[in-house]
Amino acid sequence: AISTNGTGQANPFLNSGSFSRIDVAGDSVASAGSTGLAPTHAMLTNSGRLYIANSGDDTISVSALTATTQGTTINLVQLCDSLGCPPITPIFVNSTEANRVYVADAGNGSISVIDTSLNVVANTFAVSPANVGSPLPSPDRVSQPIALAELPNGTKIYSANQGTNSVSSINTQDGTINRVISLSAAPVW
């Protein structure tokens, strides 16, 4: 899936919330579809569903691989404190698991955990120990997680944090931060 974010002959959706599916066998546009505003990253699950992070409206769009219409919209959890509620800004989706999708929320420094059987946010994890809270973490305006990588067995997820030049190792079962690994420069995705 490619975000076209605008007009084009192969894209009949004339707005900033659209995408094109690329047929890699024929190197052509297979179809186009609508999504939330400013789609930034997509992933395909083993069950054939497409999950798209929409940074412009803080949502995740879910649709069947062959659909041209948006199936389900998942609203991500807003984190607020005395300074207000920063935008969530989902920018990356990832999973190696059959029943979960993880979303890097750069704007509020968290990872959203989506239950794919219900298409709802099941949990929200902090990427910095200073922001861990219960039931939700406090917003982290500094860390800026931009990419995720998960162990094949699904026990840990790693968050590349551009704002703090670090990588967080997080236990996927309970959101415990195992360690924050400092880097000499900001990670780039």
PDB file of C-alpha atoms in Angstrom:
ATOM      1  CA  ALA A   1       0.000   0.000   0.000  1.00  0.00           C
ATOM      2  CA  ILE A   2       1.273   3.429  -0.943  1.00  0.00           C
ATOM      3  CA  SER A   3      -0.126   6.710   0.363  1.00  0.00           C
ATOM      4  CA  THR A   4      -0.757   9.000  -2.561  1.00  0.00           C
ATOM      5  CA  ASN A   5      -2.051  11.889  -0.474  1.00  0.00           C
ATOM      6  CA  GLY A   6      -3.575  13.670  -3.408  1.00  0.00           C
ATOM      7  CA  THR A   7      -4.747  13.396  -6.982  1.00  0.00           C
ATOM      8  CA  GLY A   8      -3.591  11.169  -9.779  1.00  0.00           C
ATOM      9  CA  GLN A   9      -4.942   9.164 -12.701  1.00  0.00           C
ATOM     10  CA  ALA A  10      -4.754   5.882 -10.821  1.00  0.00           C
ATOM     11  CA  ASN A  11      -6.305   7.374  -7.675  1.00  0.00           C
ATOM     12  CA  PRO A  12      -9.938   8.522  -7.853  1.00  0.00           C
ATOM     13  CA  PHE A  13      -9.875   9.695  -4.235  1.00  0.00           C
ATOM     14  CA  LEU A  14      -9.049  13.385  -4.360  1.00  0.00           C
ATOM     15  CA  ASN A  15      -8.023  14.043  -0.781  1.00  0.00           C
ATOM     16  CA  SER A  16      -5.216  13.535   1.687  1.00  0.00           C
ATOM     17  CA  GLY A  17      -6.698  10.259   2.928  1.00  0.00           C
ATOM     18  CA  SER A  18      -6.121   7.704   0.233  1.00  0.00           C
ATOM     19  CA  PHE A  19      -3.780   4.912  -0.765  1.00  0.00           C
ATOM     20  CA  SER A  20      -2.934   2.706  -3.736  1.00  0.00           C
ATOM     21  CA  ARG A  21      -2.310  -1.031  -3.707  1.00  0.00           C
ATOM     22  CA  ILE A  22       0.631  -2.016  -5.862  1.00  0.00           C
ATOM     23  CA  ASP A  23       0.559  -5.295  -7.786  1.00  0.00           C
ATOM     24  CA  VAL A  24       4.184  -6.366  -7.418  1.00  0.00           C
ATOM     25  CA  ALA A  25       3.814  -9.128 -10.023  1.00  0.00           C
ATOM     26  CA  GLY A  26       2.719  -6.653 -12.695  1.00  0.00           C
ATOM     27  CA  ASP A  27       4.376  -3.503 -11.320  1.00  0.00           C
ATOM     28  CA  SER A  28       1.141  -1.567 -11.541  1.00  0.00           C
ATOM     29  CA  VAL A  29      -1.579  -0.027  -9.395  1.00  0.00           C
ATOM     30  CA  ALA A  30      -4.039  -2.800  -8.541  1.00  0.00           C
ATOM     31  CA  SER A  31      -6.595  -0.549  -6.838  1.00  0.00           C
ATOM     32  CA  ALA A  32      -7.001   2.610  -4.806  1.00  0.00           C
ATOM     33  CA  GLY A  33      -8.908   3.165  -1.602  1.00  0.00           C
ATOM     34  CA  SER A  34      -9.842   5.696   1.017  1.00  0.00           C
ATOM     35  CA  THR A  35      -8.380   5.847   4.495  1.00  0.00           C
ATOM     36  CA  GLY A  36      -7.991   8.365   7.318  1.00  0.00           C
ATOM     37  CA  LEU A  37      -6.112  11.634   6.920  1.00  0.00           C
ATOM     38  CA  ALA A  38      -2.397  11.608   6.124  1.00  0.00           C
ATOM     39  CA  PRO A  39      -1.693   7.852   5.994  1.00  0.00           C
ATOM     40  CA  THR A  40       1.949   7.227   6.865  1.00  0.00           C
ATOM     41  CA  HIS A  41       2.538   3.474   7.146  1.00  0.00           C
ATOM     42  CA  ALA A  42       0.701   0.228   6.441  1.00  0.00           C
ATOM     43  CA  MET A  43       1.039  -3.440   7.255  1.00  0.00           C
ATOM     44  CA  LEU A  44      -0.716  -6.573   6.074  1.00  0.00           C
ATOM     45  CA  THR A  45      -1.647  -9.229   8.625  1.00  0.00           C
ATOM     46  CA  ASN A  46      -1.574 -12.966   7.990  1.00  0.00           C
ATOM     47  CA  SER A  47      -5.386 -12.885   7.957  1.00  0.00           C
ATOM     48  CA  GLY A  48      -5.393 -10.544   4.943  1.00  0.00           C
ATOM     49  CA  ARG A  49      -6.325  -7.304   6.689  1.00  0.00           C
ATOM     50  CA  LEU A  50      -4.567  -4.043   5.980  1.00  0.00           C
ATOM     51  CA  TYR A  51      -3.795  -1.742   8.952  1.00  0.00           C
ATOM     52  CA  ILE A  52      -2.909   1.855   8.070  1.00  0.00           C
ATOM     53  CA  ALA A  53      -1.587   4.507  10.494  1.00  0.00           C
ATOM     54  CA  ASN A  54      -3.220   7.896   9.813  1.00  0.00           C
ATOM     55  CA  SER A  55      -1.134  10.657  11.392  1.00  0.00           C
ATOM     56  CA  GLY A  56      -3.541  13.431  10.389  1.00  0.00           C
ATOM     57  CA  ASP A  57      -6.493  12.233  12.457  1.00  0.00           C
ATOM     58  CA  ASP A  58      -4.864   9.948  15.076  1.00  0.00           C
ATOM     59  CA  THR A  59      -6.573   6.789  13.824  1.00  0.00           C
ATOM     60  CA  ILE A  60      -5.839   3.384  12.357  1.00  0.00           C
ATOM     61  CA  SER A  61      -7.801   2.264   9.294  1.00  0.00           C
ATOM     62  CA  VAL A  62      -8.517  -1.428   8.840  1.00  0.00           C
ATOM     63  CA  SER A  63      -9.800  -3.012   5.651  1.00  0.00           C
ATOM     64  CA  ALA A  64      -9.728  -6.260   3.753  1.00  0.00           C
ATOM     65  CA  LEU A  65      -6.860  -6.478   1.300  1.00  0.00           C
ATOM     66  CA  THR A  66      -9.137  -6.273  -1.724  1.00  0.00           C
ATOM     67  CA  ALA A  67     -11.515  -3.565  -0.427  1.00  0.00           C
ATOM     68  CA  THR A  68     -11.476  -0.033  -1.843  1.00  0.00           C
ATOM     69  CA  THR A  69     -13.486   1.371   1.040  1.00  0.00           C
ATOM     70  CA  GLN A  70     -12.285   1.835   4.573  1.00  0.00           C
ATOM     71  CA  GLY A  71     -13.692  -0.972   6.720  1.00  0.00           C
ATOM     72  CA  THR A  72     -13.079   0.010  10.334  1.00  0.00           C
ATOM     73  CA  THR A  73     -11.612   3.087  11.975  1.00  0.00           C
ATOM     74  CA  ILE A  74      -9.827   2.603  15.297  1.00  0.00           C
ATOM     75  CA  ASN A  75      -9.505   5.738  17.416  1.00  0.00           C
ATOM     76  CA  LEU A  76      -6.288   5.676  19.405  1.00  0.00           C
ATOM     77  CA  VAL A  77      -6.269   6.558  23.121  1.00  0.00           C
ATOM     78  CA  GLN A  78      -5.579  10.218  23.906  1.00  0.00           C
ATOM     79  CA  LEU A  79      -3.069  10.812  26.733  1.00  0.00           C
ATOM     80  CA  CYS A  80      -3.439  14.062  28.672  1.00  0.00           C
ATOM     81  CA  ASP A  81      -1.741  15.863  31.541  1.00  0.00           C
ATOM     82  CA  SER A  82      -1.792  19.378  33.063  1.00  0.00           C
ATOM     83  CA  LEU A  83      -0.174  20.749  29.869  1.00  0.00           C
ATOM     84  CA  GLY A  84      -2.962  19.365  27.700  1.00  0.00           C
ATOM     85  CA  CYS A  85      -3.330  16.542  25.224  1.00  0.00           C
ATOM     86  CA  PRO A  86      -0.616  16.278  22.559  1.00  0.00           C
ATOM     87  CA  PRO A  87      -1.574  14.774  19.194  1.00  0.00           C
ATOM     88  CA  ILE A  88      -1.050  11.026  19.055  1.00  0.00           C
ATOM     89  CA  THR A  89       0.522  11.048  15.568  1.00  0.00           C
ATOM     90  CA  PRO A  90       0.593   7.323  14.712  1.00  0.00           C
ATOM     91  CA  ILE A  91       3.366   6.768  12.190  1.00  0.00           C
ATOM     92  CA  PHE A  92       4.290   3.064  12.168  1.00  0.00           C
ATOM     93  CA  VAL A  93       2.421  -0.254  12.480  1.00  0.00           C
ATOM     94  CA  ASN A  94       4.027  -3.653  13.072  1.00  0.00           C
ATOM     95  CA  SER A  95       3.339  -7.177  14.306  1.00  0.00           C
ATOM     96  CA  THR A  96       4.579 -10.738  14.178  1.00  0.00           C
ATOM     97  CA  GLU A  97       1.549 -11.946  16.149  1.00  0.00           C
ATOM     98  CA  ALA A  98      -1.805 -13.203  14.885  1.00  0.00           C
ATOM     99  CA  ASN A  99      -3.907 -11.307  17.423  1.00  0.00           C
ATOM    100  CA  ARG A 100      -2.103  -7.971  17.943  1.00  0.00           C
ATOM    101  CA  VAL A 101      -0.846  -4.980  16.007  1.00  0.00           C
ATOM    102  CA  TYR A 102       1.491  -2.405  17.545  1.00  0.00           C
ATOM    103  CA  VAL A 103       1.425   1.287  16.640  1.00  0.00           C
ATOM    104  CA  ALA A 104       4.256   3.790  17.264  1.00  0.00           C
ATOM    105  CA  ASP A 105       2.592   6.998  18.483  1.00  0.00           C
ATOM    106  CA  ALA A 106       5.261   9.657  17.922  1.00  0.00           C
ATOM    107  CA  GLY A 107       3.253  12.611  19.240  1.00  0.00           C
ATOM    108  CA  ASN A 108       2.533  11.275  22.723  1.00  0.00           C
ATOM    109  CA  GLY A 109       5.494   8.893  23.134  1.00  0.00           C
ATOM    110  CA  SER A 110       3.591   5.641  23.414  1.00  0.00           C
ATOM    111  CA  ILE A 111       2.841   2.348  21.700  1.00  0.00           C
ATOM    112  CA  SER A 112      -0.799   1.438  21.106  1.00  0.00           C
ATOM    113  CA  VAL A 113      -1.630  -2.278  21.222  1.00  0.00           C
ATOM    114  CA  ILE A 114      -4.551  -3.233  18.985  1.00  0.00           C
ATOM    115  CA  ASP A 115      -6.529  -6.448  19.508  1.00  0.00           C
ATOM    116  CA  THR A 116      -7.073  -7.592  15.905  1.00  0.00           C
ATOM    117  CA  SER A 117     -10.012  -9.875  16.734  1.00  0.00           C
ATOM    118  CA  LEU A 118     -12.060  -6.892  17.998  1.00  0.00           C
ATOM    119  CA  ASN A 119     -10.167  -4.041  16.284  1.00  0.00           C
ATOM    120  CA  VAL A 120      -9.910  -2.008  19.483  1.00  0.00           C
ATOM    121  CA  VAL A 121      -7.017  -0.552  21.468  1.00  0.00           C
ATOM    122  CA  ALA A 122      -6.312  -3.152  24.161  1.00  0.00           C
ATOM    123  CA  ASN A 123      -3.412  -1.358  25.868  1.00  0.00           C
ATOM    124  CA  THR A 124      -1.105   1.642  25.642  1.00  0.00           C
ATOM    125  CA  PHE A 125       2.573   1.276  26.604  1.00  0.00           C
ATOM    126  CA  ALA A 126       5.029   4.045  27.519  1.00  0.00           C
ATOM    127  CA  VAL A 127       8.435   4.040  25.798  1.00  0.00           C
ATOM    128  CA  SER A 128      10.101   5.964  28.650  1.00  0.00           C
ATOM    129  CA  PRO A 129      10.174   4.782  32.304  1.00  0.00           C
ATOM    130  CA  ALA A 130       9.404   8.368  33.407  1.00  0.00           C
ATOM    131  CA  ASN A 131       5.968   8.156  31.738  1.00  0.00           C
ATOM    132  CA  VAL A 132       4.794   4.745  32.941  1.00  0.00           C
ATOM    133  CA  GLY A 133       1.412   4.997  34.655  1.00  0.00           C
ATOM    134  CA  SER A 134      -1.702   3.047  35.490  1.00  0.00           C
ATOM    135  CA  PRO A 135      -4.064   2.528  33.833  1.00  0.00           C
ATOM    136  CA  LEU A 136      -2.460   4.748  31.142  1.00  0.00           C
ATOM    137  CA  PRO A 137       0.988   6.289  30.753  1.00  0.00           C
ATOM    138  CA  SER A 138       1.388  10.058  30.886  1.00  0.00           C
ATOM    139  CA  PRO A 139       2.092  11.782  27.560  1.00  0.00           C
ATOM    140  CA  ASP A 140       5.735  11.897  26.537  1.00  0.00           C
ATOM    141  CA  ARG A 141       6.351  14.832  24.213  1.00  0.00           C
ATOM    142  CA  VAL A 142      10.087  14.088  23.909  1.00  0.00           C
ATOM    143  CA  SER A 143      10.761  10.432  22.970  1.00  0.00           C
ATOM    144  CA  GLN A 144       9.029  10.363  19.550  1.00  0.00           C
ATOM    145  CA  PRO A 145       8.898   6.626  18.749  1.00  0.00           C
ATOM    146  CA  ILE A 146       9.203   6.360  14.953  1.00  0.00           C
ATOM    147  CA  ALA A 147       9.593   2.638  14.223  1.00  0.00           C
ATOM    148  CA  LEU A 148       8.996  -0.735  15.858  1.00  0.00           C
ATOM    149  CA  ALA A 149      10.540  -4.195  15.607  1.00  0.00           C
ATOM    150  CA  GLU A 150       9.176  -7.269  17.351  1.00  0.00           C
ATOM    151  CA  LEU A 151      10.879 -10.538  18.240  1.00  0.00           C
ATOM    152  CA  PRO A 152       9.494 -13.413  16.136  1.00  0.00           C
ATOM    153  CA  ASN A 153       8.155 -15.101  19.292  1.00  0.00           C
ATOM    154  CA  GLY A 154       6.201 -11.940  20.194  1.00  0.00           C
ATOM    155  CA  THR A 155       7.692 -11.475  23.682  1.00  0.00           C
ATOM    156  CA  LYS A 156       9.440  -8.127  23.128  1.00  0.00           C
ATOM    157  CA  ILE A 157       8.953  -5.078  20.986  1.00  0.00           C
ATOM    158  CA  TYR A 158      11.683  -2.539  20.313  1.00  0.00           C
ATOM    159  CA  SER A 159      10.836   1.124  19.820  1.00  0.00           C
ATOM    160  CA  ALA A 160      13.234   3.438  17.959  1.00  0.00           C
ATOM    161  CA  ASN A 161      12.880   6.786  19.755  1.00  0.00           C
ATOM    162  CA  GLN A 162      14.075   9.654  17.579  1.00  0.00           C
ATOM    163  CA  GLY A 163      13.616  12.408  20.174  1.00  0.00           C
ATOM    164  CA  THR A 164      15.793  10.777  22.837  1.00  0.00           C
ATOM    165  CA  ASN A 165      18.354   8.963  20.637  1.00  0.00           C
ATOM    166  CA  SER A 166      17.337   5.643  22.127  1.00  0.00           C
ATOM    167  CA  VAL A 167      15.702   2.265  21.661  1.00  0.00           C
ATOM    168  CA  SER A 168      13.247   0.938  24.250  1.00  0.00           C
ATOM    169  CA  SER A 169      12.985  -2.815  24.869  1.00  0.00           C
ATOM    170  CA  ILE A 170       9.412  -3.497  26.025  1.00  0.00           C
ATOM    171  CA  ASN A 171       7.772  -6.703  27.296  1.00  0.00           C
ATOM    172  CA  THR A 172       4.663  -7.215  25.111  1.00  0.00           C
ATOM    173  CA  GLN A 173       2.742  -9.118  27.794  1.00  0.00           C
ATOM    174  CA  ASP A 174       2.504  -6.303  30.346  1.00  0.00           C
ATOM    175  CA  GLY A 175       4.243  -3.251  28.846  1.00  0.00           C
ATOM    176  CA  THR A 176       7.180  -3.371  31.253  1.00  0.00           C
ATOM    177  CA  ILE A 177      10.167  -1.466  29.916  1.00  0.00           C
ATOM    178  CA  ASN A 178      13.068  -3.927  30.082  1.00  0.00           C
ATOM    179  CA  ARG A 179      15.688  -1.351  29.184  1.00  0.00           C
ATOM    180  CA  VAL A 180      16.208   1.920  27.331  1.00  0.00           C
ATOM    181  CA  ILE A 181      19.318   1.659  25.166  1.00  0.00           C
ATOM    182  CA  SER A 182      21.115   4.936  24.456  1.00  0.00           C
ATOM    183  CA  LEU A 183      22.365   5.628  20.933  1.00  0.00           C
ATOM    184  CA  SER A 184      24.995   8.100  19.776  1.00  0.00           C
ATOM    185  CA  ALA A 185      22.562   9.689  17.291  1.00  0.00           C
ATOM    186  CA  ALA A 186      18.842   9.800  16.550  1.00  0.00           C
ATOM    187  CA  PRO A 187      17.497   6.630  14.920  1.00  0.00           C
ATOM    188  CA  VAL A 188      16.086   7.151  11.431  1.00  0.00           C
ATOM    189  CA  TRP A 189      13.371   5.116   9.802  1.00  0.00           C
TER     190      TRP A 189
END
